[in-house]
Coordinates of N, CA, C and O in Angstrom, one line a residue:
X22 N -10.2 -41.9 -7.7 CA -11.3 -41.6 -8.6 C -10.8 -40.5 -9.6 O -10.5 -39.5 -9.1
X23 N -10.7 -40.7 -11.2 CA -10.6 -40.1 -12.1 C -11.4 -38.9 -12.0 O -12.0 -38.8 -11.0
X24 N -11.6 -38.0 -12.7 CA -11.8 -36.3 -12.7 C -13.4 -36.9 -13.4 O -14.6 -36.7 -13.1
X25 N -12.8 -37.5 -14.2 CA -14.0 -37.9 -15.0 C -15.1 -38.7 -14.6 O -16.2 -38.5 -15.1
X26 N -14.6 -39.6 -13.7 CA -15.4 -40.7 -12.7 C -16.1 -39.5 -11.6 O -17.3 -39.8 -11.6
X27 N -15.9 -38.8 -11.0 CA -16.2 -37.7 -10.0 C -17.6 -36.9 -11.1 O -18.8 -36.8 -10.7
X28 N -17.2 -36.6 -12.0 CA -18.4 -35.6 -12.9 C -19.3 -36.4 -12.4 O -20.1 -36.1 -11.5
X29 N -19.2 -38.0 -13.5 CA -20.1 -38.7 -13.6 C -21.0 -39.1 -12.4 O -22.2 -39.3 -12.5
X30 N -20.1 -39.1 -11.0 CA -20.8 -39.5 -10.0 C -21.7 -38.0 -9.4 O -22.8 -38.2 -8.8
X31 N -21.2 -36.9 -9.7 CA -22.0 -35.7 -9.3 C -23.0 -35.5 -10.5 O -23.7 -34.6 -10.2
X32 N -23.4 -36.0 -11.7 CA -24.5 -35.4 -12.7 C -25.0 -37.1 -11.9 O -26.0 -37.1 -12.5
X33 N -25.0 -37.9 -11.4 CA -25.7 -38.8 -10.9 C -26.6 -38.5 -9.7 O -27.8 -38.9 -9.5
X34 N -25.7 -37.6 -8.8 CA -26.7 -37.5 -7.6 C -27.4 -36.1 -7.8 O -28.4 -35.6 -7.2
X35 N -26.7 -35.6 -8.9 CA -27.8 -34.5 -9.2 C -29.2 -35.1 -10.0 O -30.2 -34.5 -9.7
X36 N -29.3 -35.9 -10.7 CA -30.3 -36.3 -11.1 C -31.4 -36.9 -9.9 O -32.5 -36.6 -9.4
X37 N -30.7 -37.7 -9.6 CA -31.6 -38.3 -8.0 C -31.8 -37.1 -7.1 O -32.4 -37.3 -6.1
X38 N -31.4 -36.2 -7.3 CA -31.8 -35.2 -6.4 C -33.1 -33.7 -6.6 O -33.9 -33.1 -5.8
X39 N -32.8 -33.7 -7.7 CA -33.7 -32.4 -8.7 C -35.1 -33.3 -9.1 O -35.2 -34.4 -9.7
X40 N -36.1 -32.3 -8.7 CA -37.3 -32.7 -9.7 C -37.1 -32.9 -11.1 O -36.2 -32.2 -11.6
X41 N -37.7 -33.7 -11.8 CA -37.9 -33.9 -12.8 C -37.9 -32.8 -13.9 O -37.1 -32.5 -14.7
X42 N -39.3 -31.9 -13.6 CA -39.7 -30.8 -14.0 C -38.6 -29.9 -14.0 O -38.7 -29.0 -14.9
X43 N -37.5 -29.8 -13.3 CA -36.3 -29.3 -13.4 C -35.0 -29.7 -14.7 O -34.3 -29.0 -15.4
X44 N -35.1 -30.9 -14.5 CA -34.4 -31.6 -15.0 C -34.6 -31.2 -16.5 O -33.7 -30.7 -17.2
X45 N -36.2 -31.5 -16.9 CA -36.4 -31.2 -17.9 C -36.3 -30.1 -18.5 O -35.6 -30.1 -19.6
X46 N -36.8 -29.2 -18.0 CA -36.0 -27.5 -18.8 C -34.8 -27.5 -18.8 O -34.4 -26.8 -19.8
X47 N -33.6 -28.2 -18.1 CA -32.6 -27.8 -18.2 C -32.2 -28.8 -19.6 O -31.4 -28.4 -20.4
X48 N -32.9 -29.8 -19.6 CA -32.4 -30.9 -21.1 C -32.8 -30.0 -22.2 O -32.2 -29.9 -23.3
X49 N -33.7 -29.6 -21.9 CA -34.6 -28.7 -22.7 C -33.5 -27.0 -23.5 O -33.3 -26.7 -24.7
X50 N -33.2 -26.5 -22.3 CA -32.2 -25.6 -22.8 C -31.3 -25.9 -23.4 O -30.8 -25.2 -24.3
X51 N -30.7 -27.1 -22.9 CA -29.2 -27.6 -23.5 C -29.4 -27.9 -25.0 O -28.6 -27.5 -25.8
X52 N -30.8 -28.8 -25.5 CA -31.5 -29.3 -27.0 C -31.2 -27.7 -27.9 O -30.7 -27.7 -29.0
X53 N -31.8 -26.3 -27.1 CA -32.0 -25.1 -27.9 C -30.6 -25.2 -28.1 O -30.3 -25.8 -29.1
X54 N -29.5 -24.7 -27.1 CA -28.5 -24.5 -27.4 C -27.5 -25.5 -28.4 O -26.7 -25.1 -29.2
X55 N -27.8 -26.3 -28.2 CA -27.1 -27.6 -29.5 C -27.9 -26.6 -31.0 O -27.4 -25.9 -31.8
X56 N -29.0 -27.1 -30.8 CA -29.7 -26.4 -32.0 C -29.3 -25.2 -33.0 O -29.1 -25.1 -34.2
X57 N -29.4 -24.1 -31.8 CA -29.5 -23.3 -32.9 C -27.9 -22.6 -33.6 O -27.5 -21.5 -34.0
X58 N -27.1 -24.3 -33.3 CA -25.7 -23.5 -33.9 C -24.2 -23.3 -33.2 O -23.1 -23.9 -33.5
X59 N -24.4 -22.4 -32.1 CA -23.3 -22.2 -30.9 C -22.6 -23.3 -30.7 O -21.7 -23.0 -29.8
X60 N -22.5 -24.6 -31.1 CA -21.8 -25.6 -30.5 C -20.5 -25.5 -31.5 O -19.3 -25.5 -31.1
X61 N -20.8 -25.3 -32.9 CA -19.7 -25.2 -34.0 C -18.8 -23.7 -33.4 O -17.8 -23.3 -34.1
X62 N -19.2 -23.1 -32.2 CA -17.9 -22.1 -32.2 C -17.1 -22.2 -31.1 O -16.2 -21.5 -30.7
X63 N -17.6 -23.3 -30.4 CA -16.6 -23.8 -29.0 C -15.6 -24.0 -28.8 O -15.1 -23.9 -29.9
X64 N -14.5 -24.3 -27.9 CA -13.3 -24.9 -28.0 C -13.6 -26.5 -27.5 O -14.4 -26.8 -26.6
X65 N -12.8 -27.3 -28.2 CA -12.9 -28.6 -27.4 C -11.8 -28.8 -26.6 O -10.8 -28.2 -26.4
X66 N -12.4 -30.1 -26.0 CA -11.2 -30.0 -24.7 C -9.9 -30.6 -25.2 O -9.8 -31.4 -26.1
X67 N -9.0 -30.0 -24.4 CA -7.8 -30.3 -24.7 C -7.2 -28.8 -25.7 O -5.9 -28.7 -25.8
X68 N -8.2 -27.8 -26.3 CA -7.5 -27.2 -27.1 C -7.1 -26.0 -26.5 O -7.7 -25.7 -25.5
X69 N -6.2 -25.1 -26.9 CA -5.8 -24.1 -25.9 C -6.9 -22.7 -26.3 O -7.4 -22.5 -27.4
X70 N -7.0 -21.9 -25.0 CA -7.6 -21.4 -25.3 C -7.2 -19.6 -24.7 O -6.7 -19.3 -23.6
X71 N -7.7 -18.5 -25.9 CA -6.8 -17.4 -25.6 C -6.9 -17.0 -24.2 O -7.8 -17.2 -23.3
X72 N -5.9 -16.2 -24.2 CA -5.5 -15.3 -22.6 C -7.4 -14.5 -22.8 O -8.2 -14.3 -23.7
X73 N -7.4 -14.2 -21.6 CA -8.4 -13.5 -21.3 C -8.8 -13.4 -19.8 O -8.6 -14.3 -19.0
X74 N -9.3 -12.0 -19.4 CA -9.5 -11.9 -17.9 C -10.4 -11.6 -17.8 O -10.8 -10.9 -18.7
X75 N -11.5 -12.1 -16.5 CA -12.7 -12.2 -16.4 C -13.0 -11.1 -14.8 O -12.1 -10.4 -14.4
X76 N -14.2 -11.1 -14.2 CA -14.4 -11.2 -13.0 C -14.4 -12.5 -12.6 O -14.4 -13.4 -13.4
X77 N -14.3 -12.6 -11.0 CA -15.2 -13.8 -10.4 C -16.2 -13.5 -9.8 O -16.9 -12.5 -10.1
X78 N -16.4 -14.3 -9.0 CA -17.6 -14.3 -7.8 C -17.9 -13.1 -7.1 O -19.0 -12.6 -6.9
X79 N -16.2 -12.7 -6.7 CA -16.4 -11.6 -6.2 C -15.8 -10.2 -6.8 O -15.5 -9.3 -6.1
X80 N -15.7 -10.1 -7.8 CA -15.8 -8.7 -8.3 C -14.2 -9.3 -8.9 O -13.9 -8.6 -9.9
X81 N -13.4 -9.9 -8.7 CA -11.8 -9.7 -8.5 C -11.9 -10.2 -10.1 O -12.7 -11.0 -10.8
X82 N -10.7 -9.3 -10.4 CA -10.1 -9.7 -12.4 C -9.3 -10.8 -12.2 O -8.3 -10.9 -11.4
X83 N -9.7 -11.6 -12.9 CA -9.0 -13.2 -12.5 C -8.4 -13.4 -14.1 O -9.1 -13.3 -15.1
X84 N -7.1 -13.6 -14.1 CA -6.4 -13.5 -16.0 C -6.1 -15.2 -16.1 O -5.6 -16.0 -15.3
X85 N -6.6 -15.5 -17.4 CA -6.0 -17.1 -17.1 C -4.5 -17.2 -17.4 O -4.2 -18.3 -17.5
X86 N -3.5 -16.1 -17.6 CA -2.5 -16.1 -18.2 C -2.4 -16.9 -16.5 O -2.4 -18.1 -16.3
X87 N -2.4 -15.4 -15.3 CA -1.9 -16.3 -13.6 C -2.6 -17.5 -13.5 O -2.2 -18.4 -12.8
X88 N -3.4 -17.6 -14.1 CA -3.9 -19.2 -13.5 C -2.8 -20.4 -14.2 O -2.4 -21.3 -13.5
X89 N -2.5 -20.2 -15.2 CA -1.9 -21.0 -16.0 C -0.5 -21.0 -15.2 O -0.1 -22.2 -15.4
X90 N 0.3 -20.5 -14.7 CA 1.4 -20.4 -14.3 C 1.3 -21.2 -12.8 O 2.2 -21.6 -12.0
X91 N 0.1 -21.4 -12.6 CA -0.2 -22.2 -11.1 C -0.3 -23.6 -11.5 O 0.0 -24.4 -10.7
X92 N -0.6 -24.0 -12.8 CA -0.5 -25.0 -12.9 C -1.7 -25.7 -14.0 O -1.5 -24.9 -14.9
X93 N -2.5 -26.4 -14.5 CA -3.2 -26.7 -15.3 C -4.8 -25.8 -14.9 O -5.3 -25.4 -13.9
X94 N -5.1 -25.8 -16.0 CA -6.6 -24.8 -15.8 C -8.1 -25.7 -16.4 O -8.1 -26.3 -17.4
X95 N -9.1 -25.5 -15.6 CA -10.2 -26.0 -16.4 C -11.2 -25.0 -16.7 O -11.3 -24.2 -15.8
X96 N -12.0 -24.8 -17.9 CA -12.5 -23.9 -18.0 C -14.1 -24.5 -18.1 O -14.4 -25.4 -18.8
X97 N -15.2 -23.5 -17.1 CA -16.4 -24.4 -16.9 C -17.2 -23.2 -17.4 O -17.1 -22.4 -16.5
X98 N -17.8 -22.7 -18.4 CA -19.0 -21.8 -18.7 C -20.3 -22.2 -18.3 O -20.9 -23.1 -18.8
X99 N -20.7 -21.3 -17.5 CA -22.2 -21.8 -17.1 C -23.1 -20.7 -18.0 O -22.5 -19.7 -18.4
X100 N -24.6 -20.8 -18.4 CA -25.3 -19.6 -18.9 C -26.2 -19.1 -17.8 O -26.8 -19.6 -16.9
X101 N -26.0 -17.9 -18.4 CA -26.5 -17.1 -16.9 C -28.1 -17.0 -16.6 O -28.5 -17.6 -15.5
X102 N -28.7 -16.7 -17.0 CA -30.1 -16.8 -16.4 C -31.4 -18.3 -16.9 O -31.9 -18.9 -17.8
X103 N -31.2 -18.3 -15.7 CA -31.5 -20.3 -15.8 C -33.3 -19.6 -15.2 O -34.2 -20.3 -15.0

């Protein structure tokens, strides 16, 4: 199963799983954020994107320079207060 076949099968069982009313605000936030602009300053996939170090989960400074040297990297932004 492709990377891409796996998404599609997880935004599937998430839909059969989440209320509606859920579902909806989240279509709902995604419409604002298309909207008001922010999409024209993204990177698309495939494009490189600069070095930068973050936290993670747990506090730790994570650089994507070391990630990159492990091997291919994916980058997932989530927005924080849902």
């Amino acid at each position: 199963m492709t990377l891409h076949q796996k998404i599609e099968s997880f935004k599937q069982q998430f839909l059969e799983n989440v209320p509606e009313e859920k579902v909806a605000l989240m279509n709902k936030a995604t419409q604002e954020l298309s909207q008001s602009g922010i999409l024209s300053n993204i990177r698309g996939e495939g494009e490189i994107a600069p070095n930068f170090s973050l936290e993670d989960g747990t506090g730790t400074t994570v650089h994507l320079a070391d990630l990159k040297q492990q091997g291919h990297v994916v980058l997932t932004f989530y927005r924080g207060v849902w």
